[in-house]
JSON list of C-alpha atoms and ligand atoms in Angstrom, two decimals:
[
{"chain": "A", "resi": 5, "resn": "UNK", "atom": "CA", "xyz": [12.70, -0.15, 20.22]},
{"chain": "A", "resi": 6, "resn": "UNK", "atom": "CA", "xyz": [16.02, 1.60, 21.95]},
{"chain": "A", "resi": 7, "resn": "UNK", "atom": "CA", "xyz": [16.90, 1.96, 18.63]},
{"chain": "A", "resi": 8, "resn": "UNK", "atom": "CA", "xyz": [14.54, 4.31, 17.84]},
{"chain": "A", "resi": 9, "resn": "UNK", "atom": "CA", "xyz": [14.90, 6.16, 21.10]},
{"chain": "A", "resi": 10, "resn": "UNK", "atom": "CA", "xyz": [11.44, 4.88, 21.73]},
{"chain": "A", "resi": 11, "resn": "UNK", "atom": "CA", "xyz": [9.31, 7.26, 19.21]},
{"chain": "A", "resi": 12, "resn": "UNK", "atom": "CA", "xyz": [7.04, 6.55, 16.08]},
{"chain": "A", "resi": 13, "resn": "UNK", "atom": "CA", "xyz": [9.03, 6.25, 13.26]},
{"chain": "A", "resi": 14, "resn": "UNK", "atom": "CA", "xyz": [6.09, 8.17, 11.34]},
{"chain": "A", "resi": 15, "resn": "UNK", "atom": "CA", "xyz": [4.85, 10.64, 13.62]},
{"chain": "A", "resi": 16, "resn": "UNK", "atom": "CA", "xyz": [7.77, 10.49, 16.68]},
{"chain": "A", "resi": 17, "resn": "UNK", "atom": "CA", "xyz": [5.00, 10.37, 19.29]},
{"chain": "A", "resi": 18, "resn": "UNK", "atom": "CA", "xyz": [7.10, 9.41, 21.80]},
{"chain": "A", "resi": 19, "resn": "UNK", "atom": "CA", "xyz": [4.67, 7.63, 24.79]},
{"chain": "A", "resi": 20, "resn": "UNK", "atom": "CA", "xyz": [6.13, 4.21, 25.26]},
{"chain": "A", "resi": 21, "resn": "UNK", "atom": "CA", "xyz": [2.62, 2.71, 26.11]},
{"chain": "A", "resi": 22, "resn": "UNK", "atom": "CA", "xyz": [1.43, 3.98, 22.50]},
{"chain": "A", "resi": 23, "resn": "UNK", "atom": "CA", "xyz": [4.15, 2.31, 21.17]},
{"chain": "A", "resi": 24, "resn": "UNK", "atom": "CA", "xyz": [4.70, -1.03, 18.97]},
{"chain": "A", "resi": 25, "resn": "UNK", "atom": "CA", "xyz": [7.88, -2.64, 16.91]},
{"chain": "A", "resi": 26, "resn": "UNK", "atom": "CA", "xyz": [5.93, -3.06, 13.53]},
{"chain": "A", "resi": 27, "resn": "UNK", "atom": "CA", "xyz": [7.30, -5.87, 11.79]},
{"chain": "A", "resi": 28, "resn": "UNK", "atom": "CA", "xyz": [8.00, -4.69, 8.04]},
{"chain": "A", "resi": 29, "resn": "UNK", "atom": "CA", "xyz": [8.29, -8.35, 6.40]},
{"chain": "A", "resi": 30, "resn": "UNK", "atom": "CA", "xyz": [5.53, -10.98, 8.27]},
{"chain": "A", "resi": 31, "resn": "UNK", "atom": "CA", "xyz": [8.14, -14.03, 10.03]},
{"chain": "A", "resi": 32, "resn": "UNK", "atom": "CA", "xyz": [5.98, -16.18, 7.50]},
{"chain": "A", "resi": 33, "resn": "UNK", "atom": "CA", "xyz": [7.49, -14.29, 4.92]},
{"chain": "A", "resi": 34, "resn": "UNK", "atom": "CA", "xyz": [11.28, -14.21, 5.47]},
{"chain": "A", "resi": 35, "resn": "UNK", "atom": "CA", "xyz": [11.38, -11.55, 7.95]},
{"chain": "A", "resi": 36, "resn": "UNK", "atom": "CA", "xyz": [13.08, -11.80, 10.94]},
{"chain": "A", "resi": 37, "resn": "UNK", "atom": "CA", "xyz": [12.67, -10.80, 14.45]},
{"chain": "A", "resi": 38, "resn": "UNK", "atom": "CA", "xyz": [15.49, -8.25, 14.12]},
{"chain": "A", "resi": 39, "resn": "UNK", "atom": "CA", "xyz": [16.02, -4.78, 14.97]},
{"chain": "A", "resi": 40, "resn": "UNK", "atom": "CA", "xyz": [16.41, -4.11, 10.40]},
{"chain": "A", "resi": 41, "resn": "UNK", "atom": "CA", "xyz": [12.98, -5.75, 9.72]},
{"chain": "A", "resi": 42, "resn": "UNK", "atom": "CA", "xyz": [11.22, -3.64, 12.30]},
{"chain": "A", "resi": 43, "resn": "UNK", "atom": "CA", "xyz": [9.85, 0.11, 12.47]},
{"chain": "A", "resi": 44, "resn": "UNK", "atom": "CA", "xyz": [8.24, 1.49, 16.30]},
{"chain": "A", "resi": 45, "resn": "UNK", "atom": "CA", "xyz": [5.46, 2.70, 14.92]},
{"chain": "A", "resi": 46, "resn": "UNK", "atom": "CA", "xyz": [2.76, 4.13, 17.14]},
{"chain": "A", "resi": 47, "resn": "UNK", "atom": "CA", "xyz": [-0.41, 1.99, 17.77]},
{"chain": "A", "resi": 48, "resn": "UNK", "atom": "CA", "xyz": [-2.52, 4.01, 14.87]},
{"chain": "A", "resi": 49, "resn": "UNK", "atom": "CA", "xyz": [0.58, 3.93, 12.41]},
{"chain": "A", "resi": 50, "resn": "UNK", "atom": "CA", "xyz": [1.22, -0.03, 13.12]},
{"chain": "A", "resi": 51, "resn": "UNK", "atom": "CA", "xyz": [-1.87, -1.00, 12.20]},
{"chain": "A", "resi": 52, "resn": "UNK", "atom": "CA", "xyz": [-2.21, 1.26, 9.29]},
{"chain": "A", "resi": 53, "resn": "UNK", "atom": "CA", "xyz": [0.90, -0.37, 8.49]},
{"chain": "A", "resi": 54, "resn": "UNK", "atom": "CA", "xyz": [-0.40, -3.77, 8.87]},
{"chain": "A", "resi": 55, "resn": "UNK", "atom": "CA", "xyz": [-3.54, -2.97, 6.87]},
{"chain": "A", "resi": 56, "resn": "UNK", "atom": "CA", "xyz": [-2.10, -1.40, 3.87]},
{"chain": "A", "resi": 57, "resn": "UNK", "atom": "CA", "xyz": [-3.95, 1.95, 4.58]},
{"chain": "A", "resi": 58, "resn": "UNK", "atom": "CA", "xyz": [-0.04, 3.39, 5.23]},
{"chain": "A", "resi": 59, "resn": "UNK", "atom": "CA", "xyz": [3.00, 2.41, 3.29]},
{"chain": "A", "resi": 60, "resn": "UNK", "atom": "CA", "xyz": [6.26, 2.90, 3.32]},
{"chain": "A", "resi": 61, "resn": "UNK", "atom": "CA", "xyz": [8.64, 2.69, 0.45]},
{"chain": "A", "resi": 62, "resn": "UNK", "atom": "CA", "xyz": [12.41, 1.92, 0.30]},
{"chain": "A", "resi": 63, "resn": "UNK", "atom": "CA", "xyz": [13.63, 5.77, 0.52]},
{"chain": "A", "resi": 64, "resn": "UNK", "atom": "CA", "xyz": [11.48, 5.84, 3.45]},
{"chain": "A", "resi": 65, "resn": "UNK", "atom": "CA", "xyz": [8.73, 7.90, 2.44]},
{"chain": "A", "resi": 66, "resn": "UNK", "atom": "CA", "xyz": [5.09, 7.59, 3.32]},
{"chain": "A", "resi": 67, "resn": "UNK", "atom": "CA", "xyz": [2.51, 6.72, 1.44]},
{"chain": "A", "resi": 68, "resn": "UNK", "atom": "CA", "xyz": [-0.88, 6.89, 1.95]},
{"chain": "A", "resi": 69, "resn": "UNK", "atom": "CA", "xyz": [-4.00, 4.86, 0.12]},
{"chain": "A", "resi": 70, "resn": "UNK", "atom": "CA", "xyz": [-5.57, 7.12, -2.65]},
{"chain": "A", "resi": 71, "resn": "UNK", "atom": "CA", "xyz": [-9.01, 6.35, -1.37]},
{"chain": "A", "resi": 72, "resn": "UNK", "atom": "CA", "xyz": [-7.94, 7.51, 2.32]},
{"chain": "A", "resi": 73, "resn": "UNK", "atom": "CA", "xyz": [-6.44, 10.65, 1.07]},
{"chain": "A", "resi": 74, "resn": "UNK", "atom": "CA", "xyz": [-10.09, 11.29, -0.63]},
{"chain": "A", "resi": 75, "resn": "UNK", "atom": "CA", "xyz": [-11.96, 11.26, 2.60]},
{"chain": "A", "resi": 76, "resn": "UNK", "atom": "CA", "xyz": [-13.00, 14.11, 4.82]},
{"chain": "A", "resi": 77, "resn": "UNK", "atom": "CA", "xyz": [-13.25, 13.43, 8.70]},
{"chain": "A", "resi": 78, "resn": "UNK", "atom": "CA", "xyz": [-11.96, 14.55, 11.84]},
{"chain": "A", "resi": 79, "resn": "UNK", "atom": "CA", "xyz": [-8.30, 15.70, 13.25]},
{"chain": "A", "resi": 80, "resn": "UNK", "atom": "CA", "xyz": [-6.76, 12.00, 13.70]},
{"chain": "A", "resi": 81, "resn": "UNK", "atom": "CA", "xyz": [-7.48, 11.48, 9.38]},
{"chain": "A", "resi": 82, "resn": "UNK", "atom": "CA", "xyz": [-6.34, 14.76, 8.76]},
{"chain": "A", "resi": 83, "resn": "UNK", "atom": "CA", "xyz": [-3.30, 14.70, 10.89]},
{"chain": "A", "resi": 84, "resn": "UNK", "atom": "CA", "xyz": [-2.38, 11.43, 12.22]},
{"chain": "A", "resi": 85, "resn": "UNK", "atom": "CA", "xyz": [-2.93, 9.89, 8.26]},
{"chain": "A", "resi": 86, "resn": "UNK", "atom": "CA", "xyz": [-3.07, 12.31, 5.30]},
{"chain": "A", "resi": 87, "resn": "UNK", "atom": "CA", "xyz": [-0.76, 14.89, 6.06]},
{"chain": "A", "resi": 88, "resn": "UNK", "atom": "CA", "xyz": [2.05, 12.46, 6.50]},
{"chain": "A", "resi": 89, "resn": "UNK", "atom": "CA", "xyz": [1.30, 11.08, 3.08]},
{"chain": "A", "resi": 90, "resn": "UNK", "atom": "CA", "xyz": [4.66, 12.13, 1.00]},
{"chain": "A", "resi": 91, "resn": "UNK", "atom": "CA", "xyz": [6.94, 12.96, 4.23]},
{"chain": "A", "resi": 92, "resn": "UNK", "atom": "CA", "xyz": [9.90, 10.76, 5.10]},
{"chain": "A", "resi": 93, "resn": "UNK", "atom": "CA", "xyz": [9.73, 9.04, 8.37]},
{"chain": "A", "resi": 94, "resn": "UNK", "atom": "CA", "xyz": [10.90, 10.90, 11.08]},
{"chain": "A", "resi": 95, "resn": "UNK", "atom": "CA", "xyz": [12.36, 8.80, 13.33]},
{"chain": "A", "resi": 96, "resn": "UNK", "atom": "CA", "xyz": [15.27, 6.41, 11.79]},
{"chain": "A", "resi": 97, "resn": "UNK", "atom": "CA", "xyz": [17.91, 4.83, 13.99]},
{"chain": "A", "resi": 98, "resn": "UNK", "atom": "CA", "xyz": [21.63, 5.24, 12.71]},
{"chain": "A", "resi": 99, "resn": "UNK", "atom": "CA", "xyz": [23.85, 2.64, 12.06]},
{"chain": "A", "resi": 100, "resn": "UNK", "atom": "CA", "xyz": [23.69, -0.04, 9.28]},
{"chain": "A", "resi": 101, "resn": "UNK", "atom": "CA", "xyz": [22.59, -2.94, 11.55]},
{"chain": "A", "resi": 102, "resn": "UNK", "atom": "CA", "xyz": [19.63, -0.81, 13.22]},
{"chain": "A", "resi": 103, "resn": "UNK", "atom": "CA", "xyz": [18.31, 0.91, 9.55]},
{"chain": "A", "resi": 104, "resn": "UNK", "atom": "CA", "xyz": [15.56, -0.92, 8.29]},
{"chain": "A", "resi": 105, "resn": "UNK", "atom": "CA", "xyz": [16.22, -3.11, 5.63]},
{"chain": "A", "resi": 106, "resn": "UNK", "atom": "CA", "xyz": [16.18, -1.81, 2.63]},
{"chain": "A", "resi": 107, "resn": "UNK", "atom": "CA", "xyz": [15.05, -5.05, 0.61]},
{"chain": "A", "resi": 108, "resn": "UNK", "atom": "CA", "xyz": [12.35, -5.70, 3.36]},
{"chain": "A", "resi": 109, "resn": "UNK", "atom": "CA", "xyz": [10.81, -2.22, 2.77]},
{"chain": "A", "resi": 110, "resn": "UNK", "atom": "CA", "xyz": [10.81, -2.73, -0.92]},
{"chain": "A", "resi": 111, "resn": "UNK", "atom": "CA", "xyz": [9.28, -6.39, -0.46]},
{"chain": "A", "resi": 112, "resn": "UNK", "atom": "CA", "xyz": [6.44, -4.66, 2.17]},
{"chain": "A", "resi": 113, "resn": "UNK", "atom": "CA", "xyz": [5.85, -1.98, -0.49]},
{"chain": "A", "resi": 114, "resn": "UNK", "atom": "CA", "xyz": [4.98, -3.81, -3.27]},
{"chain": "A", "resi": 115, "resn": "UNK", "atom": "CA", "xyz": [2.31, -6.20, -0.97]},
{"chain": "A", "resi": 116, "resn": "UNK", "atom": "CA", "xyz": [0.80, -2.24, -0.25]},
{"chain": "A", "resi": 117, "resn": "UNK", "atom": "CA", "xyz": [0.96, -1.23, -3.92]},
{"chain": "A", "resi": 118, "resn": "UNK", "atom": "CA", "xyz": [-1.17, -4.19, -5.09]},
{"chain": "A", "resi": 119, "resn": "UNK", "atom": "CA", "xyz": [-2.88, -4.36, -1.86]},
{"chain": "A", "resi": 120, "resn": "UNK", "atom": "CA", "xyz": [-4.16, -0.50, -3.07]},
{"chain": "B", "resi": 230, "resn": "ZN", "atom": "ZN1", "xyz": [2.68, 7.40, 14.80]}
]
């Protein structure tokens, strides 16, 4: 979480209580507890993370479910999920053991492409 001087990766809110270290790849699934398979991500980003509503693709971009990006509702839709759709995260630590892994992102984003 240092690593990402403690902000969302997606939106940088930056309230350590909000906060969660997303796994990208499941333990189950290969992935690691380490700093490369994990993203902060802030409690509504991790678990639209975790439920395929929010993806994020090996360049780092967001992507957001088609049928999300259809709906109309209040401020936290609006802002908190579709207009991140097509931004790159914000928040990515430097240095080649703290990036997340590039293989693991791929791996994730494929399980939220068919997921979609
Ligand atoms: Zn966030």
């Amino acid at each position: 979480m240092v690593a990402y001087t403690t902000k969302c990766s997606v939106c940088s809110l930056g309230y350590a209580q909000l906060l969660d270290a997303a796994h990208i790849l499941e333990d189950a699934r290969g992935g690691l507890a380490e700093i490369s398979n994990g993203l902060a991500m802030c409690k509504l980003h991790h678990a639209a993370y975790d439920s395929n509503i929010l993806g994020v693709d090996q360049d780092h971009r967001i992507h957001v479910r088609e049928d999300i990006l259809q709906h109309v509702d209040g401020p936290m839709l609006r802002h908190g999920l579709q207009e991140e759709h097509g931004r790159k995260l914000r928040i990515i630590p430097k240095g080649p053991k703290l990036m997340p892994n590039q293989e693991h992102l791929a791996a994730r984003f494929e399980k939220f492409l068919s997921a979609g």
